[in-house]
Amino acid sequence: MVARTDAIFRKLGAYTTLGPQEAAMLETLQGARTFVAAGKELIYEGQQQHAAYILHDGWTCAYKRLRDGARQIVEIEIPGDFIGLRSLLLRNSDQSVVALTNVEVSKINTDRLWEAFRLTPRLIMTLLWAASRDEAMVTEHLVCVGKRDAMARTAHFLLELGARMELIGLGSSTTYRCPLSQSIVADAVGITAIHLNRVLRHLRESDLLLFRDGVVTFLDRDRLAQLTDFDFTYMDHYKPG
Amino acid sequence: MVARTDAIFRKLGAYTTLGPQEAAMLETLQGARTFVAAGKELIYEGQQQHAAYILHDGWTCAYKRLRDGARQIVEIEIPGDFIGLRSLLLRNSDQSVVALTNVEVSKINTDRLWEAFRLTPRLIMTLLWAASRDEAMVTEHLVCVGKRDAMARTAHFLLELGARMELIGLGSSTTYRCPLSQSIVADAVGITAIHLNRVLRHLRESDLLLFRDGVVTFLDRDRLAQLTDFDFTYMDHYKPG
DNA sequence: CGCGCTCTTGACTAGGGTCAAGTGCAGTGG
DNA sequence: CCACTGCACTTGACCCTAGTCAAGAGCGCG
């Protein structure tokens, strides 16, 4: 039995409080926890009969690669997030997923998913909500890349990660641990690593945020949110009144 | 009763063939068909208790607006597509949807959706597949905007639309009707309308494609696909062997 | 010790944004 | 019939953001 302080429970708890039966089913849906080393691929683009996982510890990212070798990171996964859930029904996975740190995951038992539809529909609805929320983040990511400049994108990206880390109890409103290299962040926000470096310097010199030694520190989160037009709505963190 | 040549049936037919019971359920899930004039909003960002629709005729687009007024179009919907399905479970819609032409839609009866889970699970799975496929397109869209230059984005965008139009029987491999203005396409691919115009001229002068008078014509689709690294895989059109 | 990786900075370049002007309709109203 | 308006599209000139190329610093590792 896993403690209820587990990231996945914290995350789903932002939507609704799960009853003991639903919590038990969520456990039943998962296979044994396994460890994957940093750099290993969990899912690769084009893979057939791919699986979905729940990430319990560590960071992963979903990305697509172009023929010329360029890589666009679509999404960063942190503890409590699903991996590959979105494309479970597609015949070939449309993206790859790689472990960015050593991670701990559990495979989702998709056969029991249909059983869970009958027995604990509210749990399934919560899972669908979580999937929708992840989609909303991809959409916001698209807007970011399509319409904002490098600085706004970068700040927005780090603000969003911070809000997510705070939600699962791994960060505060001013700081969180972030094991991403600059080139990873650059591939996520769609600029070159070199330019990202210049942007980070600018943010630092403007006393807005620090990103050093694997730690992000917000020096003025309000001004950052203002600057980047950041809006927490799409993250849908707030329980219904 | 609606003919099986309806766009939604054609679209879902790319995944599986629906039985008569499932087809009937799909009809039951929909409310009466209604007409909406071009320019009207079907869903607006922040809206609560928003609905989902099936688009039967005409074009719509989903977009987000920034504070400075800039607009990023996330997705174009053509007949057979769902509108607002993705964010149905979110408390506030994360995006707006507007009719680009006069359209015909039917509202999805979400109450019956849960009933359908029990009675026709295969239909629900097909709907979830369609939603996943739409997600895959948003993801590909993100990659496009993040990593490709203006010409590749534009060509890719028009190729994708062409493939979708062909799927629902509204286009051939060389041409389709496209009621989008240049500024709409520009907002979708994340460049200015002025620059899009230059790109279209370039594509025309290179004998690659024409976009005039509401019609897209591919002059050399293979070279276009080559040029833009276009890959049909993510559209998942092919029935399992 | 050399190798590889991440990070950093500078100099130069180019893709695409901005500003401005003009064309060619379709619709409206005199 | 013709002015007037508004919108979509077109083109040119200029500029700025971000990419490219190049070089070097710091650090962990075999």
CSV table of N, CA and C in Angstrom, one decimal, chain B residues 22-117:
chain,number,residue,atom,x,y,z
B,22,GLU,N,-24.2,0.5,-32.5
B,22,GLU,CA,-23.3,1.6,-32.2
B,22,GLU,C,-23.6,2.8,-32.9
B,23,ALA,N,-24.0,2.6,-34.2
B,23,ALA,CA,-24.3,3.8,-35.0
B,23,ALA,C,-25.6,4.5,-34.5
B,24,ALA,N,-26.5,3.6,-34.0
B,24,ALA,CA,-27.7,4.2,-33.4
B,24,ALA,C,-27.4,5.0,-32.1
B,25,MET,N,-26.5,4.4,-31.3
B,25,MET,CA,-26.1,5.1,-30.1
B,25,MET,C,-25.5,6.4,-30.4
B,26,LEU,N,-24.7,6.4,-31.4
B,26,LEU,CA,-24.0,7.7,-31.8
B,26,LEU,C,-25.0,8.8,-32.2
B,27,GLU,N,-26.1,8.3,-32.8
B,27,GLU,CA,-27.2,9.3,-33.1
B,27,GLU,C,-27.9,9.7,-31.8
B,28,THR,N,-28.1,8.8,-30.9
B,28,THR,CA,-28.8,9.1,-29.7
B,28,THR,C,-28.0,10.1,-28.8
B,29,LEU,N,-26.7,10.0,-29.0
B,29,LEU,CA,-25.8,10.9,-28.2
B,29,LEU,C,-25.9,12.4,-28.6
B,30,GLN,N,-26.5,12.6,-29.8
B,30,GLN,CA,-26.5,14.0,-30.3
B,30,GLN,C,-27.9,14.6,-30.1
B,31,GLY,N,-27.9,15.9,-29.9
B,31,GLY,CA,-29.1,16.6,-29.9
B,31,GLY,C,-29.5,17.0,-31.3
B,32,ALA,N,-30.5,17.9,-31.4
B,32,ALA,CA,-30.9,18.3,-32.8
B,32,ALA,C,-29.8,19.1,-33.5
B,33,ARG,N,-29.8,19.0,-34.8
B,33,ARG,CA,-28.8,19.8,-35.5
B,33,ARG,C,-29.3,21.2,-35.6
B,34,THR,N,-28.3,22.1,-35.4
B,34,THR,CA,-28.6,23.5,-35.4
B,34,THR,C,-27.6,24.2,-36.3
B,35,PHE,N,-28.0,25.4,-36.8
B,35,PHE,CA,-27.1,26.2,-37.7
B,35,PHE,C,-26.5,27.4,-36.9
B,36,VAL,N,-25.3,27.6,-37.2
B,36,VAL,CA,-24.6,28.8,-36.5
B,36,VAL,C,-24.0,29.6,-37.7
B,37,ALA,N,-24.2,30.9,-37.6
B,37,ALA,CA,-23.6,31.8,-38.6
B,37,ALA,C,-22.1,32.0,-38.5
B,38,ALA,N,-21.5,32.2,-39.6
B,38,ALA,CA,-20.0,32.5,-39.6
B,38,ALA,C,-19.8,33.7,-38.7
B,39,GLY,N,-18.7,33.5,-37.9
B,39,GLY,CA,-18.3,34.6,-37.0
B,39,GLY,C,-18.8,34.4,-35.6
B,40,LYS,N,-19.8,33.6,-35.4
B,40,LYS,CA,-20.4,33.4,-34.0
B,40,LYS,C,-19.4,32.4,-33.2
B,41,GLU,N,-19.4,32.7,-31.9
B,41,GLU,CA,-18.6,31.9,-31.0
B,41,GLU,C,-19.4,30.7,-30.5
B,42,LEU,N,-18.9,29.5,-30.6
B,42,LEU,CA,-19.6,28.4,-30.0
B,42,LEU,C,-19.2,28.2,-28.6
B,43,ILE,N,-17.9,28.4,-28.3
B,43,ILE,CA,-17.4,28.3,-27.0
B,43,ILE,C,-16.4,29.4,-26.7
B,44,TYR,N,-16.4,30.0,-25.6
B,44,TYR,CA,-15.4,31.1,-25.3
B,44,TYR,C,-14.6,30.7,-24.1
B,45,GLU,N,-13.3,31.2,-24.2
B,45,GLU,CA,-12.4,30.8,-23.1
B,45,GLU,C,-12.9,31.3,-21.8
B,46,GLY,N,-12.7,30.4,-20.8
B,46,GLY,CA,-13.2,30.7,-19.5
B,46,GLY,C,-14.6,30.3,-19.2
B,47,GLN,N,-15.3,30.0,-20.2
B,47,GLN,CA,-16.7,29.6,-20.1
B,47,GLN,C,-16.9,28.4,-19.2
B,48,GLN,N,-17.9,28.5,-18.3
B,48,GLN,CA,-18.1,27.3,-17.4
B,48,GLN,C,-19.2,26.5,-18.0
B,49,GLN,N,-19.4,25.3,-17.5
B,49,GLN,CA,-20.4,24.3,-18.0
B,49,GLN,C,-20.5,24.3,-19.5
B,50,HIS,N,-19.4,24.3,-20.2
B,50,HIS,CA,-19.5,24.4,-21.6
B,50,HIS,C,-19.9,23.0,-22.2
B,51,ALA,N,-20.3,23.1,-23.5
B,51,ALA,CA,-20.7,21.9,-24.1
B,51,ALA,C,-19.7,21.4,-25.1
B,52,ALA,N,-20.0,20.2,-25.7
B,52,ALA,CA,-19.2,19.7,-26.8
B,52,ALA,C,-20.2,19.5,-28.0
B,53,TYR,N,-19.7,19.6,-29.2
B,53,TYR,CA,-20.5,19.5,-30.4
B,53,TYR,C,-19.8,18.5,-31.4
B,54,ILE,N,-20.7,18.1,-32.3
B,54,ILE,CA,-20.1,17.4,-33.5
B,54,ILE,C,-20.4,18.4,-34.6
B,55,LEU,N,-19.3,18.6,-35.4
B,55,LEU,CA,-19.5,19.5,-36.6
B,55,LEU,C,-19.9,18.7,-37.8
B,56,HIS,N,-21.0,19.1,-38.4
B,56,HIS,CA,-21.5,18.3,-39.6
B,56,HIS,C,-21.2,19.0,-40.9
B,57,ASP,N,-21.2,20.3,-40.9
B,57,ASP,CA,-21.0,21.1,-42.1
B,57,ASP,C,-20.4,22.4,-41.8
B,58,GLY,N,-19.4,22.8,-42.6
B,58,GLY,CA,-18.7,24.1,-42.4
B,58,GLY,C,-17.4,23.9,-41.6
B,59,TRP,N,-16.8,25.0,-41.4
B,59,TRP,CA,-15.5,25.0,-40.7
B,59,TRP,C,-15.5,25.8,-39.4
B,60,THR,N,-14.8,25.4,-38.4
B,60,THR,CA,-14.6,26.2,-37.2
B,60,THR,C,-13.2,26.2,-36.8
B,61,CYS,N,-12.8,27.0,-35.8
B,61,CYS,CA,-11.4,26.9,-35.3
B,61,CYS,C,-11.4,27.1,-33.8
B,62,ALA,N,-10.5,26.5,-33.1
B,62,ALA,CA,-10.3,26.7,-31.7
B,62,ALA,C,-9.1,27.5,-31.5
B,63,TYR,N,-9.1,28.5,-30.7
B,63,TYR,CA,-8.0,29.4,-30.5
B,63,TYR,C,-7.9,30.0,-29.1
B,64,LYS,N,-6.8,30.5,-28.8
B,64,LYS,CA,-6.6,31.2,-27.5
B,64,LYS,C,-6.1,32.6,-27.9
B,65,ARG,N,-6.5,33.5,-27.0
B,65,ARG,CA,-6.1,34.9,-27.3
B,65,ARG,C,-5.1,35.4,-26.1
B,66,LEU,N,-4.1,36.2,-26.5
B,66,LEU,CA,-3.2,36.7,-25.5
B,66,LEU,C,-3.8,38.1,-25.1
B,67,ARG,N,-3.2,38.6,-24.0
B,67,ARG,CA,-3.6,39.9,-23.5
B,67,ARG,C,-3.4,41.0,-24.5
B,68,ASP,N,-2.4,40.9,-25.3
B,68,ASP,CA,-2.1,41.9,-26.3
B,68,ASP,C,-3.0,41.8,-27.5
B,69,GLY,N,-3.9,40.9,-27.5
B,69,GLY,CA,-4.8,40.8,-28.6
B,69,GLY,C,-4.4,39.7,-29.6
B,70,ALA,N,-3.1,39.3,-29.6
B,70,ALA,CA,-2.7,38.3,-30.6
B,70,ALA,C,-3.5,37.0,-30.4
B,71,ARG,N,-3.7,36.3,-31.5
B,71,ARG,CA,-4.5,35.1,-31.4
B,71,ARG,C,-3.7,33.9,-32.0
B,72,GLN,N,-3.7,32.8,-31.2
B,72,GLN,CA,-3.0,31.6,-31.8
B,72,GLN,C,-4.1,30.6,-32.0
B,73,ILE,N,-4.3,30.2,-33.2
B,73,ILE,CA,-5.3,29.1,-33.6
B,73,ILE,C,-4.6,27.8,-33.3
B,74,VAL,N,-5.3,27.0,-32.5
B,74,VAL,CA,-4.8,25.7,-32.0
B,74,VAL,C,-5.2,24.6,-33.0
B,75,GLU,N,-6.3,24.7,-33.6
B,75,GLU,CA,-6.9,23.6,-34.3
B,75,GLU,C,-8.0,24.1,-35.3
B,76,ILE,N,-8.0,23.6,-36.4
B,76,ILE,CA,-9.1,23.8,-37.4
B,76,ILE,C,-10.0,22.6,-37.4
B,77,GLU,N,-11.3,22.8,-37.2
B,77,GLU,CA,-12.2,21.7,-37.3
B,77,GLU,C,-13.0,21.7,-38.6
B,78,ILE,N,-13.1,20.5,-39.2
B,78,ILE,CA,-13.8,20.4,-40.5
B,78,ILE,C,-14.9,19.4,-40.2
B,79,PRO,N,-15.8,19.2,-41.2
B,79,PRO,CA,-16.9,18.3,-40.9
B,79,PRO,C,-16.5,16.9,-40.4
B,80,GLY,N,-17.2,16.4,-39.4
B,80,GLY,CA,-16.8,15.1,-38.8
B,80,GLY,C,-16.0,15.3,-37.5
B,81,ASP,N,-15.6,16.5,-37.3
B,81,ASP,CA,-14.7,16.7,-36.1
B,81,ASP,C,-15.6,17.0,-34.8
B,82,PHE,N,-15.0,16.8,-33.7
B,82,PHE,CA,-15.6,17.2,-32.4
B,82,PHE,C,-15.1,18.6,-32.1
B,83,ILE,N,-16.0,19.3,-31.4
B,83,ILE,CA,-15.7,20.6,-30.9
B,83,ILE,C,-15.8,20.6,-29.4
B,84,GLY,N,-14.7,21.0,-28.8
B,84,GLY,CA,-14.8,21.1,-27.3
B,84,GLY,C,-14.8,19.9,-26.5
B,85,LEU,N,-14.6,18.7,-27.1
B,85,LEU,CA,-14.6,17.5,-26.4
B,85,LEU,C,-13.5,17.4,-25.4
B,86,ARG,N,-12.3,17.8,-25.8
B,86,ARG,CA,-11.1,17.7,-25.0
B,86,ARG,C,-11.2,18.3,-23.7
B,87,SER,N,-11.9,19.5,-23.6
B,87,SER,CA,-11.9,20.2,-22.4
B,87,SER,C,-13.2,20.1,-21.7
B,88,LEU,N,-14.0,19.1,-22.0
B,88,LEU,CA,-15.3,18.9,-21.4
B,88,LEU,C,-15.3,18.8,-19.9
B,89,LEU,N,-14.2,18.1,-19.4
B,89,LEU,CA,-14.1,17.8,-18.0
B,89,LEU,C,-13.5,19.0,-17.2
B,90,LEU,N,-12.9,20.0,-17.9
B,90,LEU,CA,-12.3,21.1,-17.2
B,90,LEU,C,-13.4,22.0,-16.7
B,91,ARG,N,-13.1,22.6,-15.6
B,91,ARG,CA,-14.1,23.5,-15.0
B,91,ARG,C,-14.4,24.8,-15.9
B,92,ASN,N,-13.3,25.2,-16.5
B,92,ASN,CA,-13.5,26.4,-17.4
B,92,ASN,C,-12.8,26.0,-18.8
B,93,SER,N,-13.5,26.3,-19.8
B,93,SER,CA,-12.9,25.9,-21.1
B,93,SER,C,-11.6,26.7,-21.3
B,94,ASP,N,-10.6,26.0,-21.8
B,94,ASP,CA,-9.3,26.6,-21.9
B,94,ASP,C,-9.1,27.3,-23.2
B,95,GLN,N,-10.1,27.3,-24.1
B,95,GLN,CA,-10.0,27.9,-25.4
B,95,GLN,C,-11.3,28.3,-25.9
B,96,SER,N,-11.3,29.2,-27.0
B,96,SER,CA,-12.5,29.6,-27.6
B,96,SER,C,-12.7,28.9,-28.9
B,97,VAL,N,-13.9,28.8,-29.4
B,97,VAL,CA,-14.2,28.1,-30.7
B,97,VAL,C,-15.1,29.1,-31.4
B,98,VAL,N,-14.8,29.4,-32.7
B,98,VAL,CA,-15.6,30.3,-33.5
B,98,VAL,C,-15.9,29.7,-34.8
B,99,ALA,N,-17.1,29.9,-35.4
B,99,ALA,CA,-17.5,29.4,-36.7
B,99,ALA,C,-16.8,30.3,-37.8
B,100,LEU,N,-16.1,29.6,-38.7
B,100,LEU,CA,-15.3,30.4,-39.7
B,100,LEU,C,-16.2,30.5,-40.9
B,101,THR,N,-17.2,29.6,-41.1
B,101,THR,CA,-18.2,29.7,-42.1
B,101,THR,C,-19.5,29.5,-41.5
B,102,ASN,N,-20.6,29.5,-42.2
B,102,ASN,CA,-21.9,29.1,-41.6
B,102,ASN,C,-21.7,27.6,-41.4
B,103,VAL,N,-22.1,27.1,-40.2
B,103,VAL,CA,-21.9,25.7,-39.9
B,103,VAL,C,-23.2,25.1,-39.4
B,104,GLU,N,-23.1,23.8,-39.4
B,104,GLU,CA,-24.2,22.9,-38.9
B,104,GLU,C,-23.6,22.0,-37.8
B,105,VAL,N,-24.1,22.1,-36.6
B,105,VAL,CA,-23.6,21.3,-35.5
B,105,VAL,C,-24.7,20.6,-34.8
B,106,SER,N,-24.3,19.6,-34.0
B,106,SER,CA,-25.3,19.0,-33.0
B,106,SER,C,-24.6,18.9,-31.7
B,107,LYS,N,-25.3,19.2,-30.6
B,107,LYS,CA,-24.7,19.2,-29.3
B,107,LYS,C,-24.6,17.7,-28.8
B,108,ILE,N,-23.5,17.4,-28.1
B,108,ILE,CA,-23.4,16.1,-27.6
B,108,ILE,C,-24.1,16.0,-26.2
B,109,ASN,N,-24.9,15.0,-26.1
B,109,ASN,CA,-25.6,14.9,-24.8
B,109,ASN,C,-24.7,14.1,-23.9
B,110,THR,N,-24.1,14.9,-23.0
B,110,THR,CA,-23.0,14.3,-22.1
B,110,THR,C,-23.6,13.3,-21.1
B,111,ASP,N,-24.9,13.5,-20.7
B,111,ASP,CA,-25.4,12.6,-19.7
B,111,ASP,C,-25.5,11.2,-20.3
B,112,ARG,N,-25.9,11.1,-21.5
B,112,ARG,CA,-26.0,9.7,-22.1
B,112,ARG,C,-24.6,9.1,-22.4
B,113,LEU,N,-23.6,10.0,-22.3
B,113,LEU,CA,-22.2,9.5,-22.6
B,113,LEU,C,-21.9,8.3,-21.6
B,114,TRP,N,-22.3,8.5,-20.3
B,114,TRP,CA,-21.9,7.5,-19.3
B,114,TRP,C,-22.7,6.3,-19.5
B,115,GLU,N,-23.9,6.4,-20.0
B,115,GLU,CA,-24.8,5.3,-20.3
B,115,GLU,C,-24.1,4.5,-21.4
B,116,ALA,N,-23.6,5.3,-22.4
B,116,ALA,CA,-23.0,4.6,-23.6
B,116,ALA,C,-21.8,3.8,-23.2
B,117,PHE,N,-21.1,4.2,-22.1
B,117,PHE,CA,-19.9,3.5,-21.6
B,117,PHE,C,-20.3,2.0,-21.3
